[in-house]
Amino acid sequence: MTGSWLQLLRQRLQADSDALAELDVYAAKVQLERTIAKSTLADAQAALNALDDEVQRADARRVILQSSINDLRNVIHTSSSSSIGRLPDETLTEIFLALVSGDDPEWTYIGIGGFNSHRARMPFTLSSVCRRWRDIAITQKALWTYCGVPVIHEHHRPTNVVAHLRRVKTLLSRSRDAPLHVLLVWGMAAVWTPASYTHLIFEAIMAHMDHWRVAEIWLPQTTGEGASPWKSFQGSTPLLEEMLIRGSDTVSWTSSDRPYLPHCPRLRSLWVLQCPVIPRICASALQKLQLRVEAPTHRLWAALQAAAQTLESLSLNKDTPSQDNEPPATLLAFPSLKGLSLAGKGASMMIAHGTGRIALPVLERLALDTSMLDELEIFLQTHCKRVRTLAVRRHPVCELQSRQANQLRPLTRVRTVSLDASVHEQFFVAATSRSRSPWMWPELEELSLNKFTETNFEALPAYFRARNAAADAGGDGAPGRVKMVKFCGWGGSWRIPGWVKGEVRHLLGQENVEEEHEDADNPDDEDDEEEEDDKKEEDEKK
């Protein structure tokens, strides 16, 4: 028993000796790492101390510079105030007028206007600096010609709404007989009633319509009883040059014994959208006319007849065909009309019935819907052989197929085509076919495409391949090469595969193909995902 006990002691001794040896090795390693860390910490502390010194020096320098800046600003302000104070009234007047004569970034052109609060406040700011500035500002009527009012909602504070009314009345008073710029974009305003401030502001501005130069008026969608605004547009507008009037989506046509805008000799551009304000006696200088109203056909023909000699651009939007869908009583010639845009079944039927009674000798730009091509086939053959730019808009139930391609063949001089519509592969099959000579669109230079309805995209590169071959071969009737193709707005099931885009780039040149995506940050990266989704759908069907 004594021997066994000694044996255990020896084993315990050996184990403790081994553990001590390992501990000595570990302690030496830790001591070395501590020495290194202590050295690193010392270096870091030295660097930190140096940075602290730099921060203190920078703060001190900053205090000195800030003090210098403040002193210089005070000197400049004093000098500037003294210089401005010594300016003669004539120079100060020119400065005031220059501040309000620049372009308005919120209202670059008629049709897209936004209220510019800075422009609206400018004359009031200038007139509030001092008595001298006020006297000069009040005498300059051109400072007070911007009558812009933002949308007024029911939840706006009454004090703010009253302030708009007072501001408008002040502008109208101080502008005197100066030409006015009127901007009332109230399409989303609250219900419009005779007692509302919106209506009061409108009446105040309408009382000065003989001073309008530019007017863009979007009336509230909901009009209360007794607040119909149309009679207000029966006054004279001798200074008016550009005007847009937009009513409610639900407005119905109402005739009037008195003409609208009876005297507007300077009017160059007129937009009438969903309201019955169609002049019976159009301006002698009218160049651009856009009509979107469900008016009787004879009223529309009468308006066009009055403006026919000077009109250069016409946009006609009419959804419902009229029962009196008759052509104009006499030949209606548009000697200067270069741009024509049609939208709606009513517009296409109206033009189709009037094809034999109208003349468009210089028409260069045409825009229409895919659903119109059947009604306008004779019109295209008769009046569109000189068209250079063609835009075909989408229609929910009408695609561009082979029949539509053949209907568009008469446009032999077109150079720029935008197909913002669902294009069937048969459209390009028909465009490639030589069964009908000459080539479709032989002078085509630029083509913009929006979407396809089929997954067989080979027809597109086949069209360019055949066209290139015919262009290289030359001869009578040979087409020219397409210089630019734009893929626009691809999305969903209509996305063009990458191999098709690559083939088109190969045929036309990399620099001659552009892509404009509407619904994806990087659409090319999603092609594989869409292919996987298609495979999953096929597997589920199986």
Coordinates of C-alpha atoms in Angstrom, one line a residue:
M1 CA 0.0 0.0 0.0
T2 CA 2.9 2.3 0.8
G3 CA 4.3 1.7 -2.7
S4 CA 1.1 2.6 -4.4
W5 CA 0.9 5.8 -2.5
L6 CA 4.4 6.8 -3.5
Q7 CA 3.6 6.0 -7.1
L8 CA 0.7 8.4 -7.0
L9 CA 2.8 11.1 -5.5
R10 CA 5.4 10.7 -8.3
Q11 CA 2.7 11.0 -11.0
R12 CA 1.3 14.1 -9.3
L13 CA 4.8 15.6 -9.2
Q14 CA 5.4 14.9 -12.9
A15 CA 2.0 16.5 -13.8
D16 CA 2.7 19.6 -11.8
S17 CA 6.2 19.9 -13.3
D18 CA 4.8 19.7 -16.8
A19 CA 2.1 22.3 -16.0
L20 CA 4.7 24.6 -14.5
A21 CA 6.8 24.3 -17.6
E22 CA 3.9 25.2 -19.9
L23 CA 3.0 28.1 -17.6
D24 CA 6.5 29.5 -17.8
V25 CA 6.3 29.4 -21.6
Y26 CA 2.9 31.1 -21.6
A27 CA 4.1 33.7 -19.1
A28 CA 7.1 34.5 -21.2
K29 CA 4.8 34.9 -24.3
V30 CA 2.4 37.2 -22.4
Q31 CA 5.3 39.3 -21.1
L32 CA 6.6 39.8 -24.6
E33 CA 3.2 40.8 -25.9
R34 CA 2.8 43.2 -22.9
T35 CA 6.1 44.8 -23.8
I36 CA 5.0 45.3 -27.4
A37 CA 1.6 46.7 -26.4
K38 CA 3.2 49.0 -23.9
S39 CA 5.5 50.3 -26.6
T40 CA 2.6 50.7 -29.0
L41 CA 0.5 52.5 -26.4
A42 CA 3.3 54.9 -25.8
D43 CA 3.5 55.7 -29.5
A44 CA -0.2 56.1 -29.6
Q45 CA -0.2 58.4 -26.6
A46 CA 2.5 60.5 -28.2
A47 CA 0.5 60.7 -31.4
L48 CA -2.6 61.6 -29.4
N49 CA -0.8 64.4 -27.6
A50 CA 0.4 65.8 -30.9
L51 CA -3.1 65.7 -32.3
D52 CA -4.4 67.5 -29.2
D53 CA -1.8 70.2 -29.8
E54 CA -2.9 70.5 -33.5
V55 CA -6.6 70.8 -32.5
Q56 CA -5.7 73.6 -30.0
R57 CA -3.7 75.5 -32.7
A58 CA -6.6 75.0 -35.2
D59 CA -9.2 76.3 -32.8
A60 CA -7.1 79.3 -32.1
R61 CA -6.6 80.0 -35.8
R62 CA -10.3 79.5 -36.4
V63 CA -11.1 82.2 -33.8
I64 CA -8.8 84.6 -35.5
L65 CA -10.2 83.9 -39.0
Q66 CA -13.8 84.1 -37.8
S67 CA -13.1 87.4 -36.2
S68 CA -11.5 88.6 -39.5
I69 CA -14.4 87.4 -41.5
N70 CA -16.9 89.2 -39.3
D71 CA -14.9 92.4 -39.5
L72 CA -14.7 92.2 -43.3
R73 CA -18.4 91.5 -43.7
N74 CA -19.2 94.5 -41.6
V75 CA -17.0 96.6 -43.8
I76 CA -18.4 95.2 -47.0
H77 CA -22.0 95.6 -45.8
T78 CA -21.3 99.2 -44.7
S79 CA -19.6 100.0 -48.0
S80 CA -22.4 98.2 -50.1
S81 CA -25.1 100.0 -48.2
S82 CA -23.4 103.3 -48.7
S83 CA -22.9 102.5 -52.4
I84 CA -26.5 101.5 -53.0
G85 CA -27.6 104.5 -51.1
R86 CA -25.7 106.7 -53.5
L87 CA -27.2 105.0 -56.6
P88 CA -29.5 107.3 -58.6
D89 CA -33.1 106.3 -58.8
E90 CA -32.8 105.4 -62.5
T91 CA -30.1 102.8 -61.7
L92 CA -32.0 101.4 -58.8
T93 CA -35.0 101.1 -61.0
E94 CA -33.1 99.1 -63.6
I95 CA -31.9 96.8 -60.9
F96 CA -35.4 96.2 -59.7
L97 CA -36.7 95.4 -63.2
A98 CA -33.8 93.1 -63.8
L99 CA -34.7 91.1 -60.7
V100 CA -38.2 90.3 -62.1
S101 CA -37.4 90.0 -65.8
G102 CA -35.5 86.7 -65.8
D103 CA -36.9 83.3 -66.7
D104 CA -39.1 81.6 -64.2
P105 CA -37.7 78.1 -63.4
E106 CA -41.1 77.1 -62.1
W107 CA -43.0 78.2 -65.2
T108 CA -40.7 77.5 -68.2
Y109 CA -43.5 77.3 -70.7
I110 CA -47.3 77.2 -71.0
G111 CA -48.8 74.0 -69.9
I112 CA -46.4 73.1 -67.1
G113 CA -46.7 75.9 -64.5
G114 CA -45.8 75.9 -60.8
F115 CA -46.3 78.6 -58.3
N116 CA -43.1 80.5 -57.6
S117 CA -43.2 81.9 -54.1
H118 CA -39.9 83.7 -54.5
R119 CA -41.2 85.6 -57.6
A120 CA -44.5 86.3 -55.9
R121 CA -42.7 87.9 -52.8
M122 CA -40.1 89.8 -54.8
P123 CA -42.0 93.2 -55.3
F124 CA -43.2 93.2 -51.7
T125 CA -39.6 92.5 -50.4
L126 CA -38.1 95.3 -52.5
S127 CA -40.8 97.8 -51.4
S128 CA -40.3 97.0 -47.7
V129 CA -36.6 97.9 -47.4
C130 CA -37.0 101.6 -46.9
R131 CA -39.2 104.5 -47.9
R132 CA -37.1 105.3 -50.9
W133 CA -37.2 101.8 -52.2
R134 CA -40.9 101.7 -51.6
D135 CA -41.5 104.8 -53.6
I136 CA -39.5 103.5 -56.5
A137 CA -41.1 100.0 -56.4
I138 CA -44.6 101.4 -56.4
T139 CA -44.0 103.5 -59.4
Q140 CA -42.7 100.6 -61.5
K141 CA -45.8 98.8 -62.6
A142 CA -43.8 96.0 -64.3
L143 CA -42.8 94.8 -60.8
W144 CA -46.3 93.8 -59.9
T145 CA -47.4 91.8 -63.0
Y146 CA -47.0 88.2 -61.6
C147 CA -50.4 87.0 -60.4
G148 CA -49.6 83.5 -59.3
V149 CA -51.6 81.9 -56.6
P150 CA -50.9 78.4 -55.1
V151 CA -53.5 75.7 -54.6
I152 CA -55.9 76.6 -51.8
H153 CA -57.2 73.7 -49.8
E154 CA -59.9 73.5 -47.0
H155 CA -57.3 72.8 -44.4
H156 CA -55.2 75.9 -45.1
R157 CA -55.4 78.5 -42.3
P158 CA -57.9 81.4 -43.1
T159 CA -55.2 84.0 -42.4
N160 CA -53.0 82.6 -45.2
V161 CA -56.0 82.4 -47.7
V162 CA -57.0 86.0 -46.9
A163 CA -53.3 87.1 -47.4
H164 CA -53.4 85.6 -50.9
L165 CA -56.5 87.6 -51.8
R166 CA -55.0 90.8 -50.4
R167 CA -51.8 90.2 -52.3
V168 CA -53.6 89.7 -55.6
K169 CA -55.6 92.9 -55.1
T170 CA -52.4 94.8 -54.3
L171 CA -50.8 93.4 -57.5
L172 CA -53.7 94.3 -59.7
S173 CA -53.8 97.8 -58.3
R174 CA -50.1 98.6 -58.6
S175 CA -49.6 96.9 -62.0
R176 CA -52.2 99.3 -63.4
D177 CA -52.3 98.8 -67.2
A178 CA -49.1 96.6 -67.4
P179 CA -49.4 93.2 -69.1
L180 CA -50.1 90.5 -66.5
H181 CA -48.8 86.9 -66.1
V182 CA -51.6 84.9 -64.5
L183 CA -51.0 81.4 -63.0
L184 CA -53.8 79.6 -61.2
V185 CA -53.1 75.9 -61.0
W186 CA -56.1 74.9 -59.0
G187 CA -56.9 71.5 -60.4
M188 CA -56.7 69.8 -57.0
A189 CA -58.3 72.7 -55.0
A190 CA -61.2 72.3 -52.7
V191 CA -64.9 72.6 -53.8
W192 CA -65.3 75.9 -55.6
T193 CA -68.3 78.0 -54.4
P194 CA -69.3 81.6 -55.0
A195 CA -68.3 82.4 -51.3
S196 CA -64.9 80.6 -51.4
Y197 CA -61.7 82.6 -51.5
T198 CA -60.7 80.7 -54.6
H199 CA -63.7 82.1 -56.4
L200 CA -63.1 85.7 -55.0
I201 CA -59.5 85.6 -56.2
F202 CA -60.6 84.3 -59.6
E203 CA -63.2 87.1 -60.0
A204 CA -60.6 89.8 -59.0
I205 CA -58.2 88.5 -61.7
M206 CA -60.9 88.0 -64.3
A207 CA -61.9 91.7 -63.9
H208 CA -58.4 92.6 -65.3
M209 CA -58.4 90.1 -68.2
D210 CA -58.0 92.9 -70.7
H211 CA -54.4 93.2 -69.3
W212 CA -53.4 89.5 -69.5
R213 CA -50.4 88.6 -71.5
V214 CA -49.9 85.0 -70.4
A215 CA -52.5 83.0 -68.5
E216 CA -52.5 79.4 -67.3
I217 CA -55.7 78.6 -65.4
W218 CA -56.5 75.1 -64.0
L219 CA -59.9 75.4 -62.4
P220 CA -61.0 73.2 -59.5
Q221 CA -62.3 69.7 -60.4
T222 CA -65.4 70.3 -58.2
T223 CA -67.5 73.4 -58.8
G224 CA -70.3 74.3 -56.4
E225 CA -73.7 75.5 -57.5
G226 CA -73.7 79.0 -59.0
A227 CA -69.9 79.1 -59.5
S228 CA -69.7 78.3 -63.2
P229 CA -66.7 80.3 -64.5
W230 CA -67.2 80.0 -68.3
K231 CA -69.0 83.3 -68.8
S232 CA -66.0 85.1 -67.3
F233 CA -64.1 84.3 -70.5
Q234 CA -66.3 86.3 -72.7
G235 CA -64.4 89.5 -72.2
S236 CA -61.8 91.2 -74.4
T237 CA -58.2 90.2 -74.2
P238 CA -56.3 92.6 -76.5
L239 CA -52.8 91.9 -74.9
L240 CA -53.1 88.1 -74.6
E241 CA -50.4 86.0 -76.2
E242 CA -50.5 82.6 -74.6
M243 CA -53.3 80.9 -72.7
L244 CA -54.3 77.6 -71.1
I245 CA -57.7 76.9 -69.7
R246 CA -58.4 73.5 -68.0
G247 CA -61.8 72.6 -66.5
S248 CA -63.2 69.5 -64.8
D249 CA -62.9 65.9 -66.2
T250 CA -66.7 65.7 -65.9
V251 CA -67.6 69.0 -67.6
S252 CA -70.2 68.8 -70.4
W253 CA -70.4 70.9 -73.5
T254 CA -72.6 74.0 -73.1
S255 CA -73.2 76.4 -75.9
S256 CA -73.3 80.2 -75.4
D257 CA -74.9 83.0 -77.4
R258 CA -71.9 85.2 -76.7
P259 CA -68.5 84.3 -78.1
Y260 CA -65.6 83.4 -75.9
L261 CA -62.4 85.4 -76.2
P262 CA -64.0 87.6 -78.8
H263 CA -61.0 89.9 -79.2
C264 CA -57.5 88.5 -78.9
P265 CA -55.4 89.8 -81.9
R266 CA -52.1 88.8 -80.3
L267 CA -52.9 85.3 -79.2
R268 CA -50.2 82.9 -80.5
S269 CA -50.9 79.8 -78.3
L270 CA -54.2 78.5 -76.9
W271 CA -54.9 75.3 -74.9
V272 CA -58.5 74.5 -74.2
L273 CA -58.8 71.4 -72.1
Q274 CA -62.1 69.9 -70.9
C275 CA -64.0 73.2 -71.0
P276 CA -66.3 74.9 -73.5
V277 CA -64.2 78.0 -74.0
I278 CA -63.7 77.7 -77.8
P279 CA -63.3 81.1 -79.5
R280 CA -65.7 81.7 -82.4
I281 CA -63.4 84.4 -83.7
C282 CA -59.8 83.2 -83.3
A283 CA -56.8 85.4 -83.2
S284 CA -55.2 86.5 -86.4
A285 CA -51.8 85.5 -85.1
L286 CA -52.7 82.0 -83.6
Q287 CA -50.0 79.5 -84.3
K288 CA -50.6 76.7 -81.7
L289 CA -54.0 75.3 -80.8
Q290 CA -54.7 72.4 -78.5
L291 CA -58.4 71.3 -78.1
R292 CA -59.5 68.6 -75.7
V293 CA -63.2 69.0 -75.4
E294 CA -66.3 67.0 -76.3
A295 CA -67.7 69.8 -78.5
P296 CA -70.0 69.3 -81.5
T297 CA -68.1 68.7 -84.7
H298 CA -69.4 71.8 -86.5
R299 CA -68.1 74.0 -83.6
L300 CA -64.7 72.5 -83.9
W301 CA -64.6 73.0 -87.7
A302 CA -65.7 76.6 -87.2
A303 CA -62.9 77.2 -84.7
L304 CA -60.3 75.6 -87.1
Q305 CA -61.7 77.6 -90.0
A306 CA -61.1 80.9 -88.2
A307 CA -57.5 80.0 -87.4
A308 CA -56.6 77.9 -90.5
Q309 CA -54.4 80.5 -92.2
T310 CA -51.9 81.1 -89.4
L311 CA -52.0 77.8 -87.5
E312 CA -48.7 75.9 -87.3
S313 CA -49.5 73.2 -84.7
L314 CA -52.8 71.6 -83.9
S315 CA -53.6 69.0 -81.2
L316 CA -57.2 67.6 -81.3
N317 CA -58.4 65.3 -78.5
K318 CA -62.1 64.2 -78.7
D319 CA -63.1 60.8 -77.2
T320 CA -66.8 60.5 -78.3
P321 CA -67.8 60.8 -82.0
S322 CA -70.4 63.5 -82.6
Q323 CA -73.8 62.7 -84.2
D324 CA -73.2 65.6 -86.5
N325 CA -69.9 64.1 -87.8
E326 CA -70.0 66.1 -91.0
P327 CA -67.0 67.5 -93.0
P328 CA -66.5 71.3 -93.2
A329 CA -68.9 73.1 -95.4
T330 CA -66.1 74.4 -97.6
L331 CA -62.5 73.5 -98.4
L332 CA -60.4 74.1 -95.3
A333 CA -56.8 74.8 -96.1
F334 CA -54.0 74.9 -93.5
P335 CA -51.1 76.5 -95.5
S336 CA -48.8 76.7 -92.5
L337 CA -49.8 73.7 -90.4
K338 CA -46.7 71.5 -89.8
G339 CA -47.7 69.6 -86.7
L340 CA -50.9 67.5 -86.1
S341 CA -51.7 65.4 -83.1
L342 CA -54.9 63.4 -82.8
A343 CA -56.3 61.5 -79.8
G344 CA -59.6 59.8 -79.3
K345 CA -62.2 58.1 -81.4
G346 CA -64.1 61.4 -81.9
A347 CA -61.1 63.1 -83.3
S348 CA -60.2 60.4 -85.7
M349 CA -63.8 60.2 -87.0
M350 CA -63.9 63.9 -87.4
I351 CA -60.7 64.1 -89.5
A352 CA -61.6 61.0 -91.5
H353 CA -65.0 62.5 -92.5
G354 CA -63.2 65.7 -93.4
T355 CA -60.4 64.2 -95.4
G356 CA -61.8 65.3 -98.8
R357 CA -62.4 68.9 -97.6
I358 CA -59.1 69.8 -96.0
A359 CA -55.6 70.6 -97.4
L360 CA -52.4 70.1 -95.5
P361 CA -49.6 71.0 -97.9
V362 CA -46.7 71.4 -95.4
L363 CA -47.6 68.8 -92.8
E364 CA -44.3 67.4 -91.3
R365 CA -45.2 66.0 -87.8
L366 CA -48.0 63.5 -87.1
A367 CA -49.0 61.9 -83.8
L368 CA -52.0 59.5 -83.5
D369 CA -53.2 56.4 -81.6
T370 CA -53.0 52.9 -82.9
S371 CA -56.8 52.6 -82.8
M372 CA -57.1 55.4 -85.4
L373 CA -55.3 53.8 -88.3
D374 CA -58.4 52.0 -89.8
E375 CA -60.4 55.3 -89.9
L376 CA -57.5 57.4 -91.1
E377 CA -56.2 55.1 -93.8
I378 CA -57.4 57.4 -96.6
F379 CA -56.2 60.4 -94.7
L380 CA -52.7 58.9 -94.4
Q381 CA -52.7 58.2 -98.1
T382 CA -53.9 61.7 -99.1
H383 CA -52.3 64.2 -96.7
C384 CA -49.3 62.5 -95.0
K385 CA -46.8 61.8 -97.8
R386 CA -44.6 64.8 -96.6
V387 CA -44.6 63.8 -93.0
R388 CA -41.1 63.6 -91.5
T389 CA -41.8 62.8 -87.9
L390 CA -44.3 60.1 -86.8
A391 CA -45.4 59.2 -83.3
V392 CA -47.8 56.3 -82.7
R393 CA -49.3 56.1 -79.2
R394 CA -50.4 53.0 -77.4
H395 CA -54.0 51.9 -77.1
P396 CA -55.2 49.3 -74.6
V397 CA -56.8 46.9 -77.1
C398 CA -55.0 47.7 -80.4
E399 CA -51.6 46.5 -81.3
L400 CA -49.3 47.3 -84.3
Q401 CA -49.5 44.3 -86.6
S402 CA -49.0 43.7 -90.3
R403 CA -52.2 45.6 -91.2
Q404 CA -51.1 48.7 -89.4
A405 CA -47.7 48.4 -91.0
N406 CA -49.3 48.5 -94.5
Q407 CA -51.5 51.4 -93.4
L408 CA -48.4 53.4 -92.5
R409 CA -46.6 52.7 -95.7
P410 CA -47.8 55.9 -97.5
L411 CA -45.6 57.9 -95.2
T412 CA -42.6 57.4 -97.5
R413 CA -40.7 60.5 -96.4
V414 CA -40.8 59.9 -92.6
R415 CA -37.4 60.0 -90.9
T416 CA -38.1 59.8 -87.2
V417 CA -40.6 57.3 -85.8
S418 CA -41.7 56.7 -82.2
L419 CA -43.7 53.6 -81.6
D420 CA -45.0 54.1 -78.0
A421 CA -47.3 51.2 -78.5
S422 CA -47.5 47.4 -78.3
V423 CA -45.7 46.2 -81.4
H424 CA -46.4 42.7 -82.7
E425 CA -43.7 40.8 -84.4
Q426 CA -45.8 40.7 -87.6
F427 CA -45.4 44.5 -87.8
F428 CA -41.7 44.1 -88.7
V429 CA -42.3 41.0 -90.8
A430 CA -44.6 43.2 -92.9
A431 CA -42.1 46.0 -92.9
T432 CA -39.5 43.7 -94.2
S433 CA -41.7 42.2 -96.9
R434 CA -41.1 43.4 -100.5
S435 CA -44.5 42.3 -101.7
R436 CA -45.5 45.9 -101.6
S437 CA -42.9 48.2 -103.1
P438 CA -41.2 50.5 -102.3
W439 CA -39.6 49.8 -99.0
M440 CA -41.6 50.9 -95.9
W441 CA -40.2 54.2 -94.7
P442 CA -37.2 54.3 -97.0
E443 CA -35.8 57.5 -95.5
L444 CA -36.1 56.3 -91.9
E445 CA -33.2 57.5 -89.7
E446 CA -34.3 57.2 -86.1
L447 CA -36.7 54.6 -84.5
S448 CA -37.9 54.5 -80.9
L449 CA -39.6 51.4 -79.6
N450 CA -41.6 50.8 -76.4
K451 CA -42.7 47.3 -76.2
F452 CA -43.4 44.0 -78.0
T453 CA -46.3 41.6 -77.4
E454 CA -44.7 38.4 -78.5
T455 CA -41.6 36.5 -77.3
N456 CA -40.4 35.9 -80.9
F457 CA -38.1 38.9 -81.2
E458 CA -36.2 37.6 -84.3
A459 CA -38.3 39.8 -86.5
L460 CA -36.6 42.9 -85.2
P461 CA -33.0 42.1 -86.1
A462 CA -34.2 40.4 -89.3
Y463 CA -35.8 43.7 -90.3
F464 CA -32.5 45.7 -89.8
R465 CA -30.5 42.9 -91.4
A466 CA -32.6 43.0 -94.6
R467 CA -32.7 46.8 -94.6
N468 CA -28.9 47.0 -94.3
A469 CA -28.5 44.5 -97.2
A470 CA -30.9 46.5 -99.4
A471 CA -29.1 49.8 -98.5
D472 CA -25.7 48.3 -99.4
A473 CA -27.0 46.9 -102.6
G474 CA -28.4 50.3 -103.7
G475 CA -30.5 50.7 -106.8
D476 CA -33.9 52.3 -107.3
G477 CA -36.1 52.2 -104.2
A478 CA -33.3 51.1 -101.9
P479 CA -33.8 52.3 -98.3
G480 CA -31.2 54.2 -96.3
R481 CA -29.6 52.8 -93.2
V482 CA -31.2 53.5 -89.8
K483 CA -28.9 55.7 -87.8
M484 CA -30.4 55.5 -84.3
V485 CA -32.6 53.0 -82.5
K486 CA -33.9 53.7 -79.0
F487 CA -35.4 51.1 -76.6
C488 CA -37.7 53.0 -74.3
G489 CA -39.5 51.9 -71.2
W490 CA -39.1 48.2 -71.4
G491 CA -40.8 46.4 -68.5
G492 CA -42.7 43.4 -67.4
S493 CA -43.5 40.7 -70.0
W494 CA -42.5 43.0 -72.9
R495 CA -38.8 43.3 -72.0
I496 CA -36.5 42.7 -75.0
P497 CA -33.9 40.0 -74.3
G498 CA -30.3 41.0 -74.2
W499 CA -29.3 39.0 -77.2
V500 CA -31.8 41.0 -79.4
K501 CA -30.3 44.3 -78.2
G502 CA -26.8 42.9 -78.9
E503 CA -27.8 41.8 -82.4
V504 CA -29.2 45.2 -83.2
R505 CA -26.0 46.8 -81.9
H506 CA -24.0 44.5 -84.1
L507 CA -26.1 45.5 -87.1
L508 CA -26.2 49.2 -86.5
G509 CA -23.2 50.0 -84.5
Q510 CA -22.8 50.3 -80.7
E511 CA -23.0 54.1 -80.8
N512 CA -26.3 54.0 -82.7
V513 CA -28.4 52.2 -80.1
E514 CA -29.7 53.8 -76.9
E515 CA -31.7 52.5 -73.9
E516 CA -34.1 54.5 -71.7
H517 CA -35.5 52.5 -68.8
E518 CA -38.6 53.7 -66.9
D519 CA -39.1 51.0 -64.3
A520 CA -35.7 49.6 -63.3
D521 CA -32.4 50.9 -62.1
N522 CA -30.5 48.3 -64.0
P523 CA -32.8 46.4 -66.3
D524 CA -30.1 44.3 -67.9
D525 CA -29.3 42.6 -64.6
E526 CA -32.9 41.5 -64.4
D527 CA -33.0 39.6 -67.7
D528 CA -31.7 36.4 -66.0
E529 CA -34.3 36.7 -63.2
E530 CA -37.1 37.0 -65.8
E531 CA -35.9 34.0 -67.7
E532 CA -35.9 32.0 -64.4
D533 CA -39.4 33.2 -63.7
D534 CA -40.5 32.1 -67.2
K535 CA -39.0 28.6 -66.6
K536 CA -40.8 28.3 -63.3
E537 CA -44.1 29.2 -64.9
E538 CA -43.5 26.6 -67.6
D539 CA -42.6 23.9 -65.0
E540 CA -45.8 24.8 -63.0
K541 CA -47.9 24.4 -66.1
K542 CA -46.3 21.0 -66.9

